[in-house]
mmCIF file of C-alpha atoms in Angstrom:
data_model
loop_
_atom_site.group_PDB
_atom_site.id
_atom_site.type_symbol
_atom_site.label_atom_id
_atom_site.label_comp_id
_atom_site.label_asym_id
_atom_site.label_seq_id
_atom_site.Cartn_x
_atom_site.Cartn_y
_atom_site.Cartn_z
ATOM 1 C CA MET A 438 -59.376 -47.754 117.176
ATOM 2 C CA GLY A 439 -60.582 -48.326 120.686
ATOM 3 C CA GLU A 440 -64.044 -49.264 121.824
ATOM 4 C CA LEU A 441 -66.986 -46.935 121.250
ATOM 5 C CA MET A 442 -67.559 -44.752 124.308
ATOM 6 C CA ARG A 443 -70.416 -42.384 125.055
ATOM 7 C CA ASP A 444 -70.619 -39.202 127.100
ATOM 8 C CA ALA A 445 -73.630 -39.250 129.414
ATOM 9 C CA THR A 446 -74.051 -35.464 129.405
ATOM 10 C CA THR A 447 -73.912 -34.696 125.680
ATOM 11 C CA GLY A 448 -74.779 -38.114 124.284
ATOM 12 C CA LEU A 449 -71.751 -37.976 121.988
ATOM 13 C CA ALA A 450 -70.058 -41.256 121.100
ATOM 14 C CA TRP A 451 -66.398 -41.538 120.148
ATOM 15 C CA ARG A 452 -63.389 -43.793 119.773
ATOM 16 C CA VAL A 453 -59.773 -43.176 120.729
ATOM 17 C CA ALA A 454 -57.067 -43.876 118.170
ATOM 18 C CA GLU A 455 -54.687 -46.579 119.330
ATOM 19 C CA PRO A 456 -52.124 -46.829 120.663
ATOM 20 C CA ALA A 457 -53.303 -44.075 122.989
ATOM 21 C CA PRO A 458 -50.673 -42.228 125.043
ATOM 22 C CA THR A 459 -50.823 -42.888 128.784
ATOM 23 C CA ALA A 460 -49.979 -39.269 129.576
ATOM 24 C CA PRO A 461 -50.980 -37.169 126.538
ATOM 25 C CA THR A 462 -49.576 -33.691 126.131
ATOM 26 C CA SER A 463 -51.947 -32.699 123.323
ATOM 27 C CA LEU A 464 -55.417 -33.436 121.999
ATOM 28 C CA LEU A 465 -56.496 -33.765 118.358
ATOM 29 C CA VAL A 466 -60.229 -34.064 117.666
ATOM 30 C CA LEU A 467 -61.125 -35.254 114.156
ATOM 31 C CA LEU A 468 -64.697 -34.913 112.896
ATOM 32 C CA HIS A 469 -66.091 -36.934 109.989
ATOM 33 C CA GLY A 470 -68.306 -35.649 107.179
ATOM 34 C CA VAL A 471 -72.024 -36.163 106.610
ATOM 35 C CA GLY A 472 -72.839 -39.795 105.885
ATOM 36 C CA GLY A 473 -69.508 -40.938 107.298
ATOM 37 C CA ASN A 474 -68.538 -42.292 110.684
ATOM 38 C CA GLU A 475 -65.781 -42.064 113.257
ATOM 39 C CA ALA A 476 -63.471 -44.255 111.152
ATOM 40 C CA GLN A 477 -63.412 -41.824 108.211
ATOM 41 C CA LEU A 478 -60.362 -39.877 109.404
ATOM 42 C CA ALA A 479 -58.518 -42.785 111.004
ATOM 43 C CA ASP A 480 -55.627 -42.344 108.553
ATOM 44 C CA LEU A 481 -54.978 -38.854 109.922
ATOM 45 C CA ALA A 482 -54.923 -40.277 113.425
ATOM 46 C CA ARG A 483 -52.130 -42.711 112.525
ATOM 47 C CA THR A 484 -49.694 -39.919 111.752
ATOM 48 C CA ALA A 485 -50.122 -37.996 115.010
ATOM 49 C CA GLY A 486 -47.250 -37.925 117.448
ATOM 50 C CA PRO A 487 -46.925 -40.483 120.257
ATOM 51 C CA ASP A 488 -47.952 -37.922 122.899
ATOM 52 C CA VAL A 489 -51.067 -36.774 121.043
ATOM 53 C CA LEU A 490 -54.416 -38.180 122.121
ATOM 54 C CA VAL A 491 -56.541 -38.491 118.973
ATOM 55 C CA VAL A 492 -60.284 -38.834 119.424
ATOM 56 C CA LEU A 493 -62.766 -39.550 116.650
ATOM 57 C CA PRO A 494 -66.352 -38.704 117.559
ATOM 58 C CA GLN A 495 -69.471 -39.978 115.861
ATOM 59 C CA GLY A 496 -72.086 -37.595 114.484
ATOM 60 C CA ARG A 497 -75.185 -37.135 116.634
ATOM 61 C CA LEU A 498 -77.651 -37.931 113.817
ATOM 62 C CA VAL A 499 -78.108 -41.463 112.487
ATOM 63 C CA LEU A 500 -78.560 -41.258 108.714
ATOM 64 C CA GLY A 501 -78.282 -44.969 107.885
ATOM 65 C CA PRO A 502 -76.323 -48.100 108.807
ATOM 66 C CA GLY A 503 -72.879 -46.859 109.795
ATOM 67 C CA GLN A 504 -73.740 -43.378 108.499
ATOM 68 C CA PHE A 505 -73.923 -40.329 110.733
ATOM 69 C CA GLY A 506 -74.068 -36.559 110.499
ATOM 70 C CA TRP A 507 -73.858 -33.433 112.606
ATOM 71 C CA PHE A 508 -76.889 -31.812 110.990
ATOM 72 C CA ARG A 509 -79.124 -32.403 108.011
ATOM 73 C CA VAL A 510 -78.385 -30.534 104.804
ATOM 74 C CA ALA A 511 -80.018 -30.313 101.387
ATOM 75 C CA PHE A 512 -77.940 -29.314 98.354
ATOM 76 C CA THR A 513 -80.071 -26.983 96.249
ATOM 77 C CA PRO A 514 -79.406 -24.838 93.150
ATOM 78 C CA THR A 515 -79.035 -21.834 95.482
ATOM 79 C CA GLY A 516 -76.558 -23.589 97.764
ATOM 80 C CA PRO A 517 -76.637 -25.841 100.842
ATOM 81 C CA GLN A 518 -79.689 -25.487 103.065
ATOM 82 C CA ILE A 519 -79.051 -26.711 106.601
ATOM 83 C CA THR A 520 -81.210 -27.537 109.601
ATOM 84 C CA PRO A 521 -79.783 -24.777 111.817
ATOM 85 C CA GLU A 522 -81.087 -26.051 115.150
ATOM 86 C CA GLU A 523 -79.287 -29.369 114.585
ATOM 87 C CA ALA A 524 -76.035 -27.607 113.715
ATOM 88 C CA GLU A 525 -76.360 -25.487 116.843
ATOM 89 C CA ALA A 526 -77.082 -28.490 119.062
ATOM 90 C CA SER A 527 -74.027 -30.305 117.685
ATOM 91 C CA ARG A 528 -71.863 -27.223 118.178
ATOM 92 C CA ILE A 529 -72.851 -26.935 121.828
ATOM 93 C CA ALA A 530 -72.435 -30.667 122.449
ATOM 94 C CA LEU A 531 -68.985 -30.748 120.846
ATOM 95 C CA THR A 532 -67.787 -27.717 122.798
ATOM 96 C CA GLN A 533 -68.926 -29.219 126.095
ATOM 97 C CA TRP A 534 -67.517 -32.637 125.272
ATOM 98 C CA ILE A 535 -64.099 -31.279 124.268
ATOM 99 C CA GLY A 536 -63.943 -29.489 127.606
ATOM 100 C CA THR A 537 -64.719 -32.750 129.391
ATOM 101 C CA LEU A 538 -61.950 -34.569 127.495
ATOM 102 C CA GLN A 539 -59.463 -31.851 128.373
ATOM 103 C CA ARG A 540 -60.282 -32.103 132.066
ATOM 104 C CA GLN A 541 -60.211 -35.898 132.092
ATOM 105 C CA HIS A 542 -56.814 -36.130 130.416
ATOM 106 C CA GLY A 543 -55.178 -33.000 131.811
ATOM 107 C CA VAL A 544 -54.760 -31.379 128.401
ATOM 108 C CA ALA A 545 -55.085 -27.602 128.146
ATOM 109 C CA PRO A 546 -57.103 -25.838 125.436
ATOM 110 C CA SER A 547 -53.834 -24.328 124.214
ATOM 111 C CA ARG A 548 -52.748 -27.871 123.326
ATOM 112 C CA THR A 549 -55.965 -28.822 121.525
ATOM 113 C CA VAL A 550 -56.789 -28.789 117.808
ATOM 114 C CA VAL A 551 -60.178 -29.640 116.306
ATOM 115 C CA ALA A 552 -60.503 -30.382 112.614
ATOM 116 C CA GLY A 553 -62.729 -32.221 110.199
ATOM 117 C CA PHE A 554 -63.642 -33.152 106.667
ATOM 118 C CA SER A 555 -66.606 -31.510 104.912
ATOM 119 C CA GLN A 556 -69.396 -31.207 107.516
ATOM 120 C CA GLY A 557 -66.827 -32.111 110.164
ATOM 121 C CA GLY A 558 -64.773 -29.113 109.083
ATOM 122 C CA ILE A 559 -67.872 -26.958 109.347
ATOM 123 C CA MET A 560 -68.362 -28.070 112.935
ATOM 124 C CA SER A 561 -64.677 -27.503 113.732
ATOM 125 C CA ALA A 562 -64.955 -23.875 112.660
ATOM 126 C CA SER A 563 -68.248 -23.506 114.524
ATOM 127 C CA VAL A 564 -66.698 -24.677 117.795
ATOM 128 C CA ALA A 565 -63.516 -22.641 117.448
ATOM 129 C CA LEU A 566 -65.032 -19.345 116.315
ATOM 130 C CA THR A 567 -67.721 -19.304 118.994
ATOM 131 C CA ALA A 568 -65.610 -20.695 121.849
ATOM 132 C CA PRO A 569 -62.028 -19.737 120.912
ATOM 133 C CA GLU A 570 -60.772 -20.324 124.450
ATOM 134 C CA SER A 571 -61.559 -24.029 124.054
ATOM 135 C CA VAL A 572 -58.941 -24.808 121.368
ATOM 136 C CA ALA A 573 -55.655 -23.555 119.958
ATOM 137 C CA GLY A 574 -56.651 -24.087 116.340
ATOM 138 C CA PHE A 575 -59.108 -25.586 113.892
ATOM 139 C CA GLY A 576 -58.942 -27.188 110.455
ATOM 140 C CA VAL A 577 -61.584 -26.970 107.738
ATOM 141 C CA LEU A 578 -60.824 -29.686 105.181
ATOM 142 C CA ALA A 579 -63.110 -29.432 102.141
ATOM 143 C CA GLY A 580 -65.694 -27.680 104.301
ATOM 144 C CA ARG A 581 -66.970 -24.173 104.872
ATOM 145 C CA ILE A 582 -67.877 -21.722 107.612
ATOM 146 C CA LEU A 583 -71.622 -21.445 108.098
ATOM 147 C CA PRO A 584 -73.035 -17.977 107.332
ATOM 148 C CA GLU A 585 -75.646 -18.824 109.980
ATOM 149 C CA LEU A 586 -72.836 -18.707 112.553
ATOM 150 C CA GLU A 587 -72.237 -14.973 112.239
ATOM 151 C CA ALA A 588 -74.276 -13.839 115.244
ATOM 152 C CA ALA A 589 -72.537 -16.344 117.542
ATOM 153 C CA VAL A 590 -68.918 -15.624 116.524
ATOM 154 C CA ALA A 591 -66.794 -14.410 119.434
ATOM 155 C CA PRO A 592 -65.508 -10.805 119.511
ATOM 156 C CA ALA A 593 -62.223 -10.086 117.764
ATOM 157 C CA GLU A 594 -60.241 -9.720 120.987
ATOM 158 C CA ARG A 595 -61.114 -13.303 121.958
ATOM 159 C CA LEU A 596 -60.099 -14.653 118.540
ATOM 160 C CA ARG A 597 -56.546 -13.308 118.449
ATOM 161 C CA ALA A 598 -54.871 -16.414 119.858
ATOM 162 C CA LEU A 599 -56.791 -18.775 117.552
ATOM 163 C CA ARG A 600 -55.189 -20.318 114.443
ATOM 164 C CA GLY A 601 -56.967 -21.770 111.434
ATOM 165 C CA PHE A 602 -56.280 -24.007 108.450
ATOM 166 C CA ILE A 603 -58.409 -24.128 105.292
ATOM 167 C CA GLY A 604 -57.818 -26.852 102.706
ATOM 168 C CA HIS A 605 -60.077 -27.139 99.671
ATOM 169 C CA GLY A 606 -60.273 -28.681 96.238
ATOM 170 C CA ILE A 607 -60.382 -26.280 93.297
ATOM 171 C CA HIS A 608 -62.709 -28.687 91.488
ATOM 172 C CA ASP A 609 -64.941 -29.437 94.485
ATOM 173 C CA SER A 610 -68.365 -30.312 93.050
ATOM 174 C CA LYS A 611 -70.095 -30.623 96.438
ATOM 175 C CA LEU A 612 -68.887 -27.428 98.111
ATOM 176 C CA PRO A 613 -67.448 -25.136 95.412
ATOM 177 C CA VAL A 614 -64.104 -23.489 96.061
ATOM 178 C CA THR A 615 -65.872 -20.163 96.543
ATOM 179 C CA TRP A 616 -66.691 -21.400 100.052
ATOM 180 C CA ALA A 617 -62.969 -21.594 100.830
ATOM 181 C CA GLU A 618 -62.500 -18.108 99.415
ATOM 182 C CA ARG A 619 -65.327 -16.797 101.594
ATOM 183 C CA ALA A 620 -63.861 -18.496 104.652
ATOM 184 C CA ASP A 621 -60.434 -17.030 103.937
ATOM 185 C CA ALA A 622 -61.887 -13.530 103.600
ATOM 186 C CA TRP A 623 -64.020 -13.891 106.720
ATOM 187 C CA LEU A 624 -61.130 -15.083 108.879
ATOM 188 C CA THR A 625 -59.024 -12.199 107.592
ATOM 189 C CA GLN A 626 -61.791 -9.791 108.525
ATOM 190 C CA LEU A 627 -62.038 -11.342 111.994
ATOM 191 C CA GLY A 628 -58.280 -11.101 112.470
ATOM 192 C CA VAL A 629 -57.804 -14.862 112.829
ATOM 193 C CA PRO A 630 -54.330 -15.918 111.610
ATOM 194 C CA HIS A 631 -54.804 -18.786 109.184
ATOM 195 C CA THR A 632 -53.369 -20.769 106.303
ATOM 196 C CA THR A 633 -55.360 -21.425 103.117
ATOM 197 C CA ARG A 634 -54.323 -24.080 100.619
ATOM 198 C CA LEU A 635 -56.097 -25.094 97.397
ATOM 199 C CA TYR A 636 -55.620 -28.388 95.548
ATOM 200 C CA PRO A 637 -56.460 -29.650 92.022
ATOM 201 C CA VAL A 638 -59.030 -32.161 93.323
ATOM 202 C CA ASP A 639 -62.778 -32.679 93.833
ATOM 203 C CA HIS A 640 -64.542 -33.069 97.205
ATOM 204 C CA THR A 641 -61.964 -35.252 98.908
ATOM 205 C CA LEU A 642 -59.219 -35.280 101.486
ATOM 206 C CA SER A 643 -56.255 -35.481 99.135
ATOM 207 C CA ALA A 644 -52.737 -36.550 100.049
ATOM 208 C CA GLY A 645 -51.523 -32.995 99.619
ATOM 209 C CA MET A 646 -54.272 -31.588 101.829
ATOM 210 C CA ARG A 647 -53.527 -34.189 104.486
ATOM 211 C CA ALA A 648 -49.792 -33.454 104.404
ATOM 212 C CA ASP A 649 -50.291 -29.691 104.598
ATOM 213 C CA PHE A 650 -52.724 -30.017 107.492
ATOM 214 C CA GLU A 651 -50.313 -32.235 109.388
ATOM 215 C CA ALA A 652 -47.463 -29.794 108.732
ATOM 216 C CA TRP A 653 -49.698 -27.010 110.069
ATOM 217 C CA TYR A 654 -51.012 -28.562 113.283
ATOM 218 C CA ARG A 655 -47.898 -30.366 114.504
ATOM 219 C CA PRO A 656 -45.833 -27.212 115.186
ATOM 220 C CA LEU A 657 -48.904 -25.601 116.760
ATOM 221 C CA LEU A 658 -49.255 -28.411 119.296
ATOM 222 C CA ALA A 659 -45.489 -28.694 119.769
ATOM 223 C CA ALA A 660 -45.140 -24.988 120.532
ATOM 224 C CA ALA A 661 -47.948 -25.136 123.071
ATOM 225 C CA SER A 662 -46.408 -28.188 124.748
ATOM 226 C CA ALA A 663 -42.934 -26.708 125.009
#
């Protein structure tokens, strides 16, 4: 990965996967989970095409040495309890920052995919569903869609061009598979075309999930670049 860079407007830090294309045709933004860092999804970056600029941002909250997050969350018997103002601030910052990257590198929103693992997947859905014109698609890998997002979701007519991918472990002990089922139902209700895949794993980015996500986003970016 390249050196850590920081956006003066949003405060977001990120690295670019190397080798970076000199004239990228597409943009893939990969968001890590809570307690992780920008290196967590580096393996996904290695399999992107040679014309795809892959950027790996770092969560805005410092949780420990080398550990970051997009918002604080407590796992309770009644489900995850988030700090909503932190999630909202990260959503706004990510949306603005993605727009800046697109302008700097001459990549259109129609050639941009945002995806992430766990909390990173949550943020991917938050960006895409509230600002669907900013990306072509989003991936939620072992994550969920925040119920708190409902009031900010864009109208159905703005969501029609968006595409989504949901990958989740059937045995997920951190975010039970019911979250994937809820996300699938919600996207269907919103009219967002999407693919949902379940895997016989716990809370992890499995090889099968990775392969299915790659098989989903590559044609999406290729079609937009044609």
